[in-house]
């Protein structure tokens, strides 16, 4: 692998980490209830929503720590209410996401330092050459991944808003007919939102 290829590889790794950071930040915003774009209203509901990917992360974490939890469960379960247990899981979840972001930032600093040293060590590596490398990395390495990431984030936001609407609706104590009508909303709106998302992604490709 020559010097230019090494530089391109480092830039690719940095770009991937930035995409991962963006996705993880979106997860954290959803988990902490800060993803809501609606104006505040009189219906107060818990705005913290765990995306499916975060739920999977928590399941993996719980399995890995199940042995330690089993040893102490007999003395703590009886005294722990359901609400308290939920809040504990919430804290653990937020800490896991913050830890992921911390690890991403550490990796970014490491790769950026390596990239800077490499570029400075290559004789004759001009800003024009760097632009060409950047363009190549974005076009053939990053663009497809970024499109996939944008779609994932759009779905996270859509599912977040859908969940909040359902919570607010449920708090209004709807009757059976209203519940049946609400059950059709995700099916109808998903068609429009999916079409809109695909249109946005096509524009990015073109």
PDB file of C-alpha atoms in Angstrom:
ATOM      1  CA  UNK A   1       0.000   0.000   0.000  1.00  0.00           C
ATOM      2  CA  UNK A   2       1.505   3.348  -1.054  1.00  0.00           C
ATOM      3  CA  UNK A   3       1.278   6.644   0.830  1.00  0.00           C
ATOM      4  CA  UNK A   4      -1.759   7.963  -1.061  1.00  0.00           C
ATOM      5  CA  UNK A   5      -3.670   4.739  -0.429  1.00  0.00           C
ATOM      6  CA  UNK A   6      -2.845   4.943   3.283  1.00  0.00           C
ATOM      7  CA  UNK A   7      -4.119   8.523   3.422  1.00  0.00           C
ATOM      8  CA  UNK A   8      -7.316   7.513   1.631  1.00  0.00           C
ATOM      9  CA  UNK A   9      -7.824   4.622   4.056  1.00  0.00           C
ATOM     10  CA  UNK A  10      -7.378   6.899   7.076  1.00  0.00           C
ATOM     11  CA  UNK A  11      -9.831   9.432   5.671  1.00  0.00           C
ATOM     12  CA  UNK A  12     -12.310   6.627   5.065  1.00  0.00           C
ATOM     13  CA  UNK A  13     -12.008   5.434   8.666  1.00  0.00           C
ATOM     14  CA  UNK A  14     -12.536   8.957   9.983  1.00  0.00           C
ATOM     15  CA  UNK A  15     -15.609   9.462   7.802  1.00  0.00           C
ATOM     16  CA  UNK A  16     -17.089   6.151   8.981  1.00  0.00           C
ATOM     17  CA  UNK A  17     -16.559   7.151  12.607  1.00  0.00           C
ATOM     18  CA  UNK A  18     -18.262  10.505  12.008  1.00  0.00           C
ATOM     19  CA  UNK A  19     -21.266   8.707  10.531  1.00  0.00           C
ATOM     20  CA  UNK A  20     -21.355   6.333  13.484  1.00  0.00           C
ATOM     21  CA  UNK A  21     -21.165   9.303  15.846  1.00  0.00           C
ATOM     22  CA  UNK A  22     -24.094  10.992  14.117  1.00  0.00           C
ATOM     23  CA  UNK A  23     -26.220   7.858  14.450  1.00  0.00           C
ATOM     24  CA  UNK A  24     -25.277   7.340  18.099  1.00  0.00           C
ATOM     25  CA  UNK A  25     -26.090  10.970  18.902  1.00  0.00           C
ATOM     26  CA  UNK A  26     -29.532  10.460  17.355  1.00  0.00           C
ATOM     27  CA  UNK A  27     -30.039   7.367  19.521  1.00  0.00           C
ATOM     28  CA  UNK A  28     -29.102   9.395  22.595  1.00  0.00           C
ATOM     29  CA  UNK A  29     -31.471  12.231  21.675  1.00  0.00           C
ATOM     30  CA  UNK A  30     -34.299   9.721  21.325  1.00  0.00           C
ATOM     31  CA  UNK A  31     -33.451   7.944  24.582  1.00  0.00           C
ATOM     32  CA  UNK A  32     -33.256  11.228  26.526  1.00  0.00           C
ATOM     33  CA  UNK A  33     -36.417  12.671  24.957  1.00  0.00           C
ATOM     34  CA  UNK A  34     -34.697  15.469  23.050  1.00  0.00           C
ATOM     35  CA  UNK A  35     -35.655  14.428  19.532  1.00  0.00           C
ATOM     36  CA  UNK A  36     -39.132  15.955  19.606  1.00  0.00           C
ATOM     37  CA  UNK A  37     -39.728  18.577  16.900  1.00  0.00           C
ATOM     38  CA  UNK A  38     -43.319  19.283  17.886  1.00  0.00           C
ATOM     39  CA  UNK A  39     -44.258  22.393  19.806  1.00  0.00           C
ATOM     40  CA  UNK A  40     -45.068  21.748  23.435  1.00  0.00           C
ATOM     41  CA  UNK A  41     -48.727  21.152  24.206  1.00  0.00           C
ATOM     42  CA  UNK A  42     -50.901  20.518  27.220  1.00  0.00           C
ATOM     43  CA  UNK A  43     -50.572  16.733  27.012  1.00  0.00           C
ATOM     44  CA  UNK A  44     -47.571  15.776  29.114  1.00  0.00           C
ATOM     45  CA  UNK A  45     -46.053  12.367  28.334  1.00  0.00           C
ATOM     46  CA  UNK A  46     -42.691  10.709  28.801  1.00  0.00           C
ATOM     47  CA  UNK A  47     -40.742  11.716  25.692  1.00  0.00           C
ATOM     48  CA  UNK A  48     -37.947   9.191  26.139  1.00  0.00           C
ATOM     49  CA  UNK A  49     -38.103   6.538  23.426  1.00  0.00           C
ATOM     50  CA  UNK A  50     -35.719   3.616  22.973  1.00  0.00           C
ATOM     51  CA  UNK A  51     -35.159   2.769  19.286  1.00  0.00           C
ATOM     52  CA  UNK A  52     -35.018  -0.934  18.392  1.00  0.00           C
ATOM     53  CA  UNK A  53     -31.241  -0.747  17.997  1.00  0.00           C
ATOM     54  CA  UNK A  54     -30.893   0.635  21.520  1.00  0.00           C
ATOM     55  CA  UNK A  55     -33.162  -2.071  22.899  1.00  0.00           C
ATOM     56  CA  UNK A  56     -30.882  -4.666  21.290  1.00  0.00           C
ATOM     57  CA  UNK A  57     -27.862  -2.934  22.820  1.00  0.00           C
ATOM     58  CA  UNK A  58     -29.450  -3.135  26.261  1.00  0.00           C
ATOM     59  CA  UNK A  59     -30.332  -6.818  25.828  1.00  0.00           C
ATOM     60  CA  UNK A  60     -26.722  -7.565  24.940  1.00  0.00           C
ATOM     61  CA  UNK A  61     -25.543  -5.596  27.962  1.00  0.00           C
ATOM     62  CA  UNK A  62     -27.978  -7.372  30.283  1.00  0.00           C
ATOM     63  CA  UNK A  63     -26.861 -10.786  29.039  1.00  0.00           C
ATOM     64  CA  UNK A  64     -23.209  -9.922  29.570  1.00  0.00           C
ATOM     65  CA  UNK A  65     -23.885  -8.768  33.129  1.00  0.00           C
ATOM     66  CA  UNK A  66     -26.498 -11.408  34.029  1.00  0.00           C
ATOM     67  CA  UNK A  67     -24.080 -13.478  36.101  1.00  0.00           C
ATOM     68  CA  UNK A  68     -23.287 -10.589  38.433  1.00  0.00           C
ATOM     69  CA  UNK A  69     -26.923  -9.540  38.598  1.00  0.00           C
ATOM     70  CA  UNK A  70     -28.092 -13.038  39.546  1.00  0.00           C
ATOM     71  CA  UNK A  71     -25.809 -13.114  42.573  1.00  0.00           C
ATOM     72  CA  UNK A  72     -27.399 -10.008  44.074  1.00  0.00           C
ATOM     73  CA  UNK A  73     -30.977 -10.232  42.778  1.00  0.00           C
ATOM     74  CA  UNK A  74     -32.332 -12.086  45.815  1.00  0.00           C
ATOM     75  CA  UNK A  75     -31.529  -9.163  48.105  1.00  0.00           C
ATOM     76  CA  UNK A  76     -32.575  -6.313  45.832  1.00  0.00           C
ATOM     77  CA  UNK A  77     -35.588  -7.438  43.793  1.00  0.00           C
ATOM     78  CA  UNK A  78     -38.122  -7.273  46.612  1.00  0.00           C
ATOM     79  CA  UNK A  79     -37.170  -3.729  47.539  1.00  0.00           C
ATOM     80  CA  UNK A  80     -37.003  -2.393  44.009  1.00  0.00           C
ATOM     81  CA  UNK A  81     -40.171  -0.994  42.499  1.00  0.00           C
ATOM     82  CA  UNK A  82     -40.948  -1.218  38.799  1.00  0.00           C
ATOM     83  CA  UNK A  83     -40.509   2.541  38.375  1.00  0.00           C
ATOM     84  CA  UNK A  84     -37.128   2.513  40.083  1.00  0.00           C
ATOM     85  CA  UNK A  85     -35.993  -0.402  37.937  1.00  0.00           C
ATOM     86  CA  UNK A  86     -37.044   1.494  34.816  1.00  0.00           C
ATOM     87  CA  UNK A  87     -35.052   4.543  35.863  1.00  0.00           C
ATOM     88  CA  UNK A  88     -31.997   2.401  36.597  1.00  0.00           C
ATOM     89  CA  UNK A  89     -32.204   0.905  33.119  1.00  0.00           C
ATOM     90  CA  UNK A  90     -32.601   4.394  31.696  1.00  0.00           C
ATOM     91  CA  UNK A  91     -29.407   5.540  33.408  1.00  0.00           C
ATOM     92  CA  UNK A  92     -27.521   2.451  32.243  1.00  0.00           C
ATOM     93  CA  UNK A  93     -28.741   2.985  28.696  1.00  0.00           C
ATOM     94  CA  UNK A  94     -27.679   6.632  28.640  1.00  0.00           C
ATOM     95  CA  UNK A  95     -24.288   5.728  30.113  1.00  0.00           C
ATOM     96  CA  UNK A  96     -23.740   3.076  27.432  1.00  0.00           C
ATOM     97  CA  UNK A  97     -24.460   5.569  24.663  1.00  0.00           C
ATOM     98  CA  UNK A  98     -22.250   8.218  26.268  1.00  0.00           C
ATOM     99  CA  UNK A  99     -19.493   5.608  26.537  1.00  0.00           C
ATOM    100  CA  UNK A 100     -19.869   4.760  22.860  1.00  0.00           C
ATOM    101  CA  UNK A 101     -19.583   8.436  21.944  1.00  0.00           C
ATOM    102  CA  UNK A 102     -16.501   8.775  24.132  1.00  0.00           C
ATOM    103  CA  UNK A 103     -14.859   5.789  22.433  1.00  0.00           C
ATOM    104  CA  UNK A 104     -15.715   7.197  19.005  1.00  0.00           C
ATOM    105  CA  UNK A 105     -14.156  10.561  19.904  1.00  0.00           C
ATOM    106  CA  UNK A 106     -11.017   8.844  21.168  1.00  0.00           C
ATOM    107  CA  UNK A 107     -10.711   6.861  17.934  1.00  0.00           C
ATOM    108  CA  UNK A 108     -11.296  10.018  15.899  1.00  0.00           C
ATOM    109  CA  UNK A 109      -8.475  11.834  17.676  1.00  0.00           C
ATOM    110  CA  UNK A 110      -6.169   8.875  17.111  1.00  0.00           C
ATOM    111  CA  UNK A 111      -6.923   8.575  13.384  1.00  0.00           C
ATOM    112  CA  UNK A 112      -6.817  12.349  12.837  1.00  0.00           C
ATOM    113  CA  UNK A 113      -3.388  12.500  14.455  1.00  0.00           C
ATOM    114  CA  UNK A 114      -2.155   9.594  12.313  1.00  0.00           C
ATOM    115  CA  UNK A 115      -3.590  11.232   9.198  1.00  0.00           C
ATOM    116  CA  UNK A 116      -1.962  14.567   9.967  1.00  0.00           C
ATOM    117  CA  UNK A 117       1.422  12.930  10.570  1.00  0.00           C
ATOM    118  CA  UNK A 118       1.128  10.886   7.388  1.00  0.00           C
ATOM    119  CA  UNK A 119       0.192  13.851   5.210  1.00  0.00           C
ATOM    120  CA  UNK A 120       3.065  15.911   6.613  1.00  0.00           C
ATOM    121  CA  UNK A 121       5.520  13.087   5.936  1.00  0.00           C
ATOM    122  CA  UNK A 122       4.583  12.694   2.267  1.00  0.00           C
ATOM    123  CA  UNK A 123       6.779  14.913   0.121  1.00  0.00           C
ATOM    124  CA  UNK A 124       4.851  16.842  -2.518  1.00  0.00           C
ATOM    125  CA  UNK A 125       1.396  16.115  -1.104  1.00  0.00           C
ATOM    126  CA  UNK A 126      -0.491  19.269  -2.108  1.00  0.00           C
ATOM    127  CA  UNK A 127      -3.936  20.592  -1.205  1.00  0.00           C
ATOM    128  CA  UNK A 128      -5.066  19.755  -4.746  1.00  0.00           C
ATOM    129  CA  UNK A 129      -4.032  16.131  -4.256  1.00  0.00           C
ATOM    130  CA  UNK A 130      -5.913  16.065  -0.962  1.00  0.00           C
ATOM    131  CA  UNK A 131      -9.067  17.342  -2.686  1.00  0.00           C
ATOM    132  CA  UNK A 132      -8.816  14.509  -5.211  1.00  0.00           C
ATOM    133  CA  UNK A 133      -8.388  11.931  -2.441  1.00  0.00           C
ATOM    134  CA  UNK A 134     -11.330  13.406  -0.500  1.00  0.00           C
ATOM    135  CA  UNK A 135     -13.547  13.312  -3.576  1.00  0.00           C
ATOM    136  CA  UNK A 136     -12.607   9.699  -4.313  1.00  0.00           C
ATOM    137  CA  UNK A 137     -13.223   8.560  -0.732  1.00  0.00           C
ATOM    138  CA  UNK A 138     -16.598  10.310  -0.568  1.00  0.00           C
ATOM    139  CA  UNK A 139     -17.818   9.128  -3.958  1.00  0.00           C
ATOM    140  CA  UNK A 140     -16.765   5.486  -3.820  1.00  0.00           C
ATOM    141  CA  UNK A 141     -16.484   4.736  -0.115  1.00  0.00           C
ATOM    142  CA  UNK A 142     -18.657   7.016   1.978  1.00  0.00           C
ATOM    143  CA  UNK A 143     -21.635   8.151  -0.090  1.00  0.00           C
ATOM    144  CA  UNK A 144     -23.509   4.794  -0.081  1.00  0.00           C
ATOM    145  CA  UNK A 145     -22.920   4.408   3.669  1.00  0.00           C
ATOM    146  CA  UNK A 146     -24.028   8.002   4.352  1.00  0.00           C
ATOM    147  CA  UNK A 147     -27.251   7.431   2.414  1.00  0.00           C
ATOM    148  CA  UNK A 148     -27.983   4.344   4.496  1.00  0.00           C
ATOM    149  CA  UNK A 149     -27.228   6.308   7.672  1.00  0.00           C
ATOM    150  CA  UNK A 150     -29.537   9.166   6.642  1.00  0.00           C
ATOM    151  CA  UNK A 151     -32.366   6.714   6.029  1.00  0.00           C
ATOM    152  CA  UNK A 152     -31.790   5.070   9.415  1.00  0.00           C
ATOM    153  CA  UNK A 153     -31.891   8.444  11.176  1.00  0.00           C
ATOM    154  CA  UNK A 154     -35.048   9.428   9.288  1.00  0.00           C
ATOM    155  CA  UNK A 155     -36.725   6.209  10.430  1.00  0.00           C
ATOM    156  CA  UNK A 156     -35.606   6.773  14.031  1.00  0.00           C
ATOM    157  CA  UNK A 157     -37.156  10.246  13.983  1.00  0.00           C
ATOM    158  CA  UNK A 158     -40.346   8.990  12.355  1.00  0.00           C
ATOM    159  CA  UNK A 159     -40.740   6.161  14.875  1.00  0.00           C
ATOM    160  CA  UNK A 160     -40.014   8.604  17.691  1.00  0.00           C
ATOM    161  CA  UNK A 161     -42.775  11.002  16.654  1.00  0.00           C
ATOM    162  CA  UNK A 162     -45.166   8.114  16.044  1.00  0.00           C
ATOM    163  CA  UNK A 163     -44.537   6.743  19.536  1.00  0.00           C
ATOM    164  CA  UNK A 164     -45.114  10.143  21.161  1.00  0.00           C
ATOM    165  CA  UNK A 165     -48.378  10.607  19.286  1.00  0.00           C
ATOM    166  CA  UNK A 166     -49.576   7.206  20.443  1.00  0.00           C
ATOM    167  CA  UNK A 167     -48.653   7.995  24.044  1.00  0.00           C
ATOM    168  CA  UNK A 168     -50.501  11.305  23.947  1.00  0.00           C
ATOM    169  CA  UNK A 169     -53.511   9.685  22.302  1.00  0.00           C
ATOM    170  CA  UNK A 170     -53.608   6.891  24.888  1.00  0.00           C
ATOM    171  CA  UNK A 171     -53.467   9.425  27.700  1.00  0.00           C
ATOM    172  CA  UNK A 172     -56.674  10.966  26.370  1.00  0.00           C
ATOM    173  CA  UNK A 173     -58.463   7.660  27.117  1.00  0.00           C
ATOM    174  CA  UNK A 174     -59.805   7.023  23.594  1.00  0.00           C
ATOM    175  CA  UNK A 175     -62.791   4.799  22.898  1.00  0.00           C
ATOM    176  CA  UNK A 176     -62.625   1.633  20.801  1.00  0.00           C
ATOM    177  CA  UNK A 177     -63.524   3.373  17.538  1.00  0.00           C
ATOM    178  CA  UNK A 178     -60.828   6.010  18.037  1.00  0.00           C
ATOM    179  CA  UNK A 179     -58.278   3.294  18.770  1.00  0.00           C
ATOM    180  CA  UNK A 180     -59.219   1.503  15.539  1.00  0.00           C
ATOM    181  CA  UNK A 181     -58.786   4.729  13.580  1.00  0.00           C
ATOM    182  CA  UNK A 182     -55.392   5.378  15.185  1.00  0.00           C
ATOM    183  CA  UNK A 183     -54.206   1.901  14.252  1.00  0.00           C
ATOM    184  CA  UNK A 184     -54.546   2.903  10.583  1.00  0.00           C
ATOM    185  CA  UNK A 185     -52.444   6.052  10.928  1.00  0.00           C
ATOM    186  CA  UNK A 186     -48.990   4.382  10.882  1.00  0.00           C
ATOM    187  CA  UNK A 187     -49.955   2.443   7.753  1.00  0.00           C
ATOM    188  CA  UNK A 188     -51.150   5.564   5.926  1.00  0.00           C
ATOM    189  CA  UNK A 189     -48.429   7.961   7.041  1.00  0.00           C
ATOM    190  CA  UNK A 190     -45.654   5.445   6.464  1.00  0.00           C
ATOM    191  CA  UNK A 191     -46.458   5.439   2.750  1.00  0.00           C
ATOM    192  CA  UNK A 192     -46.065   9.197   2.504  1.00  0.00           C
ATOM    193  CA  UNK A 193     -43.031   9.400   4.782  1.00  0.00           C
ATOM    194  CA  UNK A 194     -41.294   6.519   2.995  1.00  0.00           C
ATOM    195  CA  UNK A 195     -41.948   8.127  -0.389  1.00  0.00           C
ATOM    196  CA  UNK A 196     -40.594  11.442   0.888  1.00  0.00           C
ATOM    197  CA  UNK A 197     -37.488   9.805   2.371  1.00  0.00           C
ATOM    198  CA  UNK A 198     -36.764   7.892  -0.827  1.00  0.00           C
ATOM    199  CA  UNK A 199     -37.151  11.116  -2.813  1.00  0.00           C
ATOM    200  CA  UNK A 200     -34.667  12.886  -0.568  1.00  0.00           C
ATOM    201  CA  UNK A 201     -32.173  10.039  -0.875  1.00  0.00           C
ATOM    202  CA  UNK A 202     -32.507   9.943  -4.670  1.00  0.00           C
ATOM    203  CA  UNK A 203     -31.718  13.661  -4.776  1.00  0.00           C
ATOM    204  CA  UNK A 204     -28.541  12.988  -2.784  1.00  0.00           C
ATOM    205  CA  UNK A 205     -27.499  10.242  -5.186  1.00  0.00           C
ATOM    206  CA  UNK A 206     -28.070  12.471  -8.195  1.00  0.00           C
TER     207      UNK A 206
END
